[in-house]
Each structure stands twice: as C-alpha cells, then as structure tokens.
Tab-separated table of C-alpha atoms in Angstrom:
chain	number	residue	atom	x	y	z
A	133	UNK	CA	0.000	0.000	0.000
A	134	UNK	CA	1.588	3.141	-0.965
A	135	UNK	CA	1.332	6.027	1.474
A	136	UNK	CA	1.272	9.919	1.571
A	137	UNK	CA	1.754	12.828	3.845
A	138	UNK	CA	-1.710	13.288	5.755
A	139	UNK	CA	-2.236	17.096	6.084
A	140	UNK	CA	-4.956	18.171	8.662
A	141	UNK	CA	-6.595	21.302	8.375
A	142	UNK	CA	-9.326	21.044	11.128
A	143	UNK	CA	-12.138	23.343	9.521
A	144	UNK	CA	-13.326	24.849	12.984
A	145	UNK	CA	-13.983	28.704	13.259
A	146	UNK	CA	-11.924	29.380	16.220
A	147	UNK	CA	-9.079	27.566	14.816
A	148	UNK	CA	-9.615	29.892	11.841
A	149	UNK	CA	-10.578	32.955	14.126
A	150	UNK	CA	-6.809	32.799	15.909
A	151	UNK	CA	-5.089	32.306	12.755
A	152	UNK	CA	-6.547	35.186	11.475
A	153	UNK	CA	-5.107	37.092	14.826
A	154	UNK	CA	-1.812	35.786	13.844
A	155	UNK	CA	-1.695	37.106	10.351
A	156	UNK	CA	-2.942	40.501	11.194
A	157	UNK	CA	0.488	42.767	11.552
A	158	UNK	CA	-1.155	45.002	14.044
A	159	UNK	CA	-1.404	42.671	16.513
A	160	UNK	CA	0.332	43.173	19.671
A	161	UNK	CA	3.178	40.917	20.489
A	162	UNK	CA	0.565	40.328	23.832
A	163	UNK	CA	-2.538	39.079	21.575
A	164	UNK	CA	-0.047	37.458	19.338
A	165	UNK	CA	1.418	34.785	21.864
A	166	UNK	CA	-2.710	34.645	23.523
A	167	UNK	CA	-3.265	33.533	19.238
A	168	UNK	CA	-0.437	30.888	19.067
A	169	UNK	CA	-1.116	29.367	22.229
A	170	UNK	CA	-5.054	29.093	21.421
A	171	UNK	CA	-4.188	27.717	17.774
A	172	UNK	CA	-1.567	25.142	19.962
A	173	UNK	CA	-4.731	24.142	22.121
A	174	UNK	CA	-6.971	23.579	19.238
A	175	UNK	CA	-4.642	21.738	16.916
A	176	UNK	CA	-3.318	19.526	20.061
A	177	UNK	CA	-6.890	18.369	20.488
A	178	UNK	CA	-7.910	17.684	16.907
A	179	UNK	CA	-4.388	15.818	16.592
A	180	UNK	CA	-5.107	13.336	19.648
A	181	UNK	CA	-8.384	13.353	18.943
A	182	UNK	CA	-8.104	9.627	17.562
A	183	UNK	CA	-4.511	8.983	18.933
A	184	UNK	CA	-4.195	9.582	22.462
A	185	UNK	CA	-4.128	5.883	24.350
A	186	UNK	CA	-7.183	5.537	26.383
A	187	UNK	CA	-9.195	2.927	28.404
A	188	UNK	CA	-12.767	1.950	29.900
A	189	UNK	CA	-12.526	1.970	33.396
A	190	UNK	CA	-15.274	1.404	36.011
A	191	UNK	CA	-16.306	4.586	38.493
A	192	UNK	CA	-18.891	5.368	41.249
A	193	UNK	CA	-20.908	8.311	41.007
A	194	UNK	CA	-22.923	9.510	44.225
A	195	UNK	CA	-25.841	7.659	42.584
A	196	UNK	CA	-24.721	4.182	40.793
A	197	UNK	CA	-21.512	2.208	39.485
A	198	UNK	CA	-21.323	3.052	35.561
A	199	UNK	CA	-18.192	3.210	32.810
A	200	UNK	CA	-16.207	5.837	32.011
A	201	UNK	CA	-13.003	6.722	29.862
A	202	UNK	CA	-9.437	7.952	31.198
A	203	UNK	CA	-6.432	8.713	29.614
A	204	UNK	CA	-3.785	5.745	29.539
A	205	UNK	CA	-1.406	6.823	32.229
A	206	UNK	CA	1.178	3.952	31.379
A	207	UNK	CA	1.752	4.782	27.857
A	208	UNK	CA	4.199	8.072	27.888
A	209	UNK	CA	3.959	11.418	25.626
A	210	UNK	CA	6.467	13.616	24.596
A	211	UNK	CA	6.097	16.968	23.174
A	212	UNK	CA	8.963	18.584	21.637
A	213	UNK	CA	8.571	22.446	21.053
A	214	UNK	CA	11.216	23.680	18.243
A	215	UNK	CA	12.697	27.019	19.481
A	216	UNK	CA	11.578	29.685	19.592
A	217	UNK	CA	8.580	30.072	18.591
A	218	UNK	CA	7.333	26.227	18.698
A	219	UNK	CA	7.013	27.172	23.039
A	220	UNK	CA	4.086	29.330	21.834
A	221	UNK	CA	2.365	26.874	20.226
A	222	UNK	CA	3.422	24.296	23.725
A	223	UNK	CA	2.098	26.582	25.732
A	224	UNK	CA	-1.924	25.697	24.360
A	225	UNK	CA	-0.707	22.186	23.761
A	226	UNK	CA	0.493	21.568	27.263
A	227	UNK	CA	-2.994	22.480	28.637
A	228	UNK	CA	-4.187	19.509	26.534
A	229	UNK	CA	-1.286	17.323	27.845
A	230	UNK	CA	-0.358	18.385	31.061
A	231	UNK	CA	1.354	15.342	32.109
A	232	UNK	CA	3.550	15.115	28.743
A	233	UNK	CA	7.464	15.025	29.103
A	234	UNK	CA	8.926	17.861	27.303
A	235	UNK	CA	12.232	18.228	25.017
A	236	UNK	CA	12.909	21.175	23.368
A	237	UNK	CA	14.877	21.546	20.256
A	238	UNK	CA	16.278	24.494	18.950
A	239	UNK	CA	17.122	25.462	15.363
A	240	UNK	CA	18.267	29.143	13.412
A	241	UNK	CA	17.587	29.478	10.181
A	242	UNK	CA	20.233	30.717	8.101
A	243	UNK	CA	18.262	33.781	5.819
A	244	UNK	CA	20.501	33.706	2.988
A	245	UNK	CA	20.311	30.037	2.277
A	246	UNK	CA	17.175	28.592	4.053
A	247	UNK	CA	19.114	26.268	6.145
A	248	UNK	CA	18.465	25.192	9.417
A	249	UNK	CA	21.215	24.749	12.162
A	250	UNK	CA	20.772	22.801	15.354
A	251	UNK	CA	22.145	24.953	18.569
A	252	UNK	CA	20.023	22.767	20.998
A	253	UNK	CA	19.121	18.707	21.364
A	254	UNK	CA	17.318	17.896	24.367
A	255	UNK	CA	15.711	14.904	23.074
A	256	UNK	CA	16.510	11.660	25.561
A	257	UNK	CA	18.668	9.567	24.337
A	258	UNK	CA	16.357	6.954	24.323
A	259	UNK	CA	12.734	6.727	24.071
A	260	UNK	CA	10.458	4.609	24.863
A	261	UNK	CA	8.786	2.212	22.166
A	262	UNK	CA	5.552	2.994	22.856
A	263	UNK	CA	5.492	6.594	23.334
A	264	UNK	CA	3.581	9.276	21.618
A	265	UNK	CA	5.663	11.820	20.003
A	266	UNK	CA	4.111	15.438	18.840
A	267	UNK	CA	6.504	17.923	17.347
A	268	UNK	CA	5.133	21.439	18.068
A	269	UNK	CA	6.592	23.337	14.945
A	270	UNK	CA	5.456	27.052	14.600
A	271	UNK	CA	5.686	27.187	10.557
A	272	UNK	CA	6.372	25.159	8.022
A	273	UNK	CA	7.977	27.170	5.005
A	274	UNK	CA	10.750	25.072	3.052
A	275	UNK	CA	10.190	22.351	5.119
A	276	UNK	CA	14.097	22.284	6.474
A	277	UNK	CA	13.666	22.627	10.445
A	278	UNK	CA	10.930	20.355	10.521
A	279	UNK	CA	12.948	17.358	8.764
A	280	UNK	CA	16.415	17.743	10.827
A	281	UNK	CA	13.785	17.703	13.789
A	282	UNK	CA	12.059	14.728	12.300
A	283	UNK	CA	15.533	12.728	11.220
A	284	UNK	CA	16.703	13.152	14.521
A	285	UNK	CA	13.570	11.380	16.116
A	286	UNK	CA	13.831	8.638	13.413
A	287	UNK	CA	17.863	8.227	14.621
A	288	UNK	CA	15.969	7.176	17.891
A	289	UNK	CA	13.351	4.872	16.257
A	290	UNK	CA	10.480	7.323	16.585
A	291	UNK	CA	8.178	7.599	12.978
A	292	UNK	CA	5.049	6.351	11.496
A	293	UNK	CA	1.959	5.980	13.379
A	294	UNK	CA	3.388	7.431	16.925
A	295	UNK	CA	4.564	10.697	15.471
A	296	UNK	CA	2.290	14.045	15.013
A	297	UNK	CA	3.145	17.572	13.883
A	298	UNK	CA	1.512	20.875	14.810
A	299	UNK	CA	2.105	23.965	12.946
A	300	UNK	CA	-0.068	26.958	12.941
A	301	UNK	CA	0.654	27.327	8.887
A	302	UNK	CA	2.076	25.311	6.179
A	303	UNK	CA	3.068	26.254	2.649
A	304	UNK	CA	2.930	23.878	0.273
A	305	UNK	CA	6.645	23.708	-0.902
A	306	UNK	CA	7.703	22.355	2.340
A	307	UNK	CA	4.941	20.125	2.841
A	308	UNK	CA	5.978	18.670	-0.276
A	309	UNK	CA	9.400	18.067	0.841
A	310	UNK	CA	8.258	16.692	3.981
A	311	UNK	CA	6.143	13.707	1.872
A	312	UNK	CA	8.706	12.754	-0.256
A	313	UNK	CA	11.331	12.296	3.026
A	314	UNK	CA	8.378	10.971	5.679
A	315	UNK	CA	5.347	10.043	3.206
A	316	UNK	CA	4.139	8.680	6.425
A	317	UNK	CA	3.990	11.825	8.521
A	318	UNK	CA	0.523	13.143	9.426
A	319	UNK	CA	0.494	17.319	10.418
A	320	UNK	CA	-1.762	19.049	11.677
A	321	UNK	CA	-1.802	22.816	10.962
A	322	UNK	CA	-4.679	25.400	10.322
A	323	UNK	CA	-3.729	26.460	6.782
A	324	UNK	CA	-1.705	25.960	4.038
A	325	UNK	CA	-0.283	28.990	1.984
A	326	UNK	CA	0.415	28.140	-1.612
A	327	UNK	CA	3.721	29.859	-1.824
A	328	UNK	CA	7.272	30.970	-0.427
A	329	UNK	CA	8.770	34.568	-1.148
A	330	UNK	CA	12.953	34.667	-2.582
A	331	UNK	CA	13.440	34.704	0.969
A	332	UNK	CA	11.760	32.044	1.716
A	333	UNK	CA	8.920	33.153	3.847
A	334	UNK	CA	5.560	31.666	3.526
A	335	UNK	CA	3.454	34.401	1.504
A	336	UNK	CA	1.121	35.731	2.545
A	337	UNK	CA	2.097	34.081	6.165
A	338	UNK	CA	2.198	35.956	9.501
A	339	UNK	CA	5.846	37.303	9.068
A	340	UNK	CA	8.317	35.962	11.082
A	341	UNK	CA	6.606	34.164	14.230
A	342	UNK	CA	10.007	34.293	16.928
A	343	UNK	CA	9.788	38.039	16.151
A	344	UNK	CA	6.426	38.694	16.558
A	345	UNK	CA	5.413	36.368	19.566
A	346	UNK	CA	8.054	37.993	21.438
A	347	UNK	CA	8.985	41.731	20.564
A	348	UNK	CA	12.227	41.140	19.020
A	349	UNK	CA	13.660	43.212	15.655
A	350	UNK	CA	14.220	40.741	12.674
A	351	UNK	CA	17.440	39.332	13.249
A	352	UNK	CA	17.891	40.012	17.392
C-alpha cells in the first residue's frame, strides 16, 4: 500500500478565528502569543483526537456504578517544542497534555540560504517504544527545520503511526518536501499557503513568528 503525507486542516472557526489574529500585523506581540497558544490548544486536540491511548474503566458516582473513559497513564507522551517560537504553540498544547514530558529543540535558520542549524538537542537519548511523540513546529515554510527535527527522532526509532506535527501554517513547498522524506507523517496545521517569497517566507504568512510572539527586531 503506498502512502502519503496526511495534512490536517481542522475546519473549525476558532481555529480559523486565531489564525486570522496571527496574520494581522497590528497585533500586539501580547494578543499574538494569547493567538499561538489558542491555535496550539486547538490543533493539540484535533491531533489526539483519535490517537491519544485511552481505556474503559469502572467509576462510582454519588448515585450508581457506571463506565467511564481515562487517559492511559502507562503509555508516555512527549512533546517537543522547536525554538523559539514552537514554546508558543506548547504553551496551548500543554494544557491539553499536562502530564507530557517535554524536550525542546532548537534550530536558526540561516536567511541567505534557508538552512536550518541545530544549537540545541534535548531529546533523551532513548525513548520509549511505545510513546507518543508530537513535534510542536510554529511554521512550516521550506520544510528544512521540521525534517532535521524529524531525522533526529527517526535516529531514535520514533516515525510512522506514533509521530504528530503541529504547525499553525504550512506552505505547500515544504509540505511537499516533507512527503517525499516521511510520506508517512501526518500534520496538523490550520492552513496551508500556496507559496514561499525569494526569501523564503511563507506568503502571505504571519511574518516571522520568533519576532512577533516575542517583541524582538528581525534578526535580534
């Protein structure tokens, strides 16, 4: 069976709503991180929707014994927010997994090439076989961060089924690249912009999401 990359744009109006925050260049660098964290709360729950483990379990309520559903404590999650701006989008995930292990990853983009260089690797050295794995990427624009972060999980036997992406926007060159590297990747974002500028910025985009979620001049 051949496969492809699964791209999940979740059509729900507040998902669409926040984005919309996000892309507006007057908004504050205040309303901007409120935007990415809602858009990282929305997009977590779509992407577990069907994926988080779970199992029937029996409880008492003050009036009779019935069944209910829990989350499956025993089988471990790990986000891992790409630096910078991938904590924004952690910060509305992590009140959909508040019990996940975290390990951030950090990667600078060089402006005059595209390419991404890793200054920070805190994933474990080993991790578990049957743990969840969600990579919390802000944007995907050539696709470069995303796939060192992605190759570096598959060095430790994480891909497939028990890997997810969120991204609060795609373009569609670097989802591209991403399906012909990991055709078995599913990402979950809220849009997908058709194009990337000579500098390779997703057009039209947000502008640069480090910069904006936290005050900073291009290039600080």
């Amino acid at each position: 069976m051949s496969m492809s990359l699964r791209v999940v744009v979740p059509p729900h109006p507040l998902i669409g709503h926040w984005l919309t925050v996000l892309r507006d260049q007057q908004t504050p660098p205040a309303l901007f991180a409120t935007a990415m964290a809602e858009l990282g709360r929305w997009l977590t729950y779509e992407a577990v929707r069907d994926w988080i483990p779970h199992q029937r379990v029996p409880v008492q309520t003050p009036l009779a014994l019935t069944e209910g559903t829990v989350v499956d404590a025993s089988v471990p999650i790990l986000a891992v927010p790409i630096l910078r701006a991938g904590l924004g989008l952690w910060e509305g995930g992590r009140m959909v997994l508040p019990a996940a292990q975290v390990a951030h990853i950090g990667l600078v983009r060089d402006e005059a090439t595209g390419q991404a260089h890793c200054y920070l690797d805190k994933l474990p050295a080993v991790i578990p076989a049957n743990a969840g794995v969600l990579v919390f990427d802000p944007m995907v624009a050539t696709g470069g961060t995303l796939l060192q972060v992605l190759e570096r999980l598959e060095a430790r036997g994480v891909s497939g089924q028990r890997l997810r992406v969120v991204s609060a926007l795609a373009a569609s060159p670097g989802l591209k690249v991403l399906g012909e590297r990991f055709a078995d990747l599913t990402l979950y974002t809220a849009c997908i912009d058709a194009e990337l500028d000579t500098a390779f910025r997703i057009v039209p985009g947000l502008g640069d999401a480090g910069d904006r979620l936290y005050g900073t001049e291009p290039n600080s």
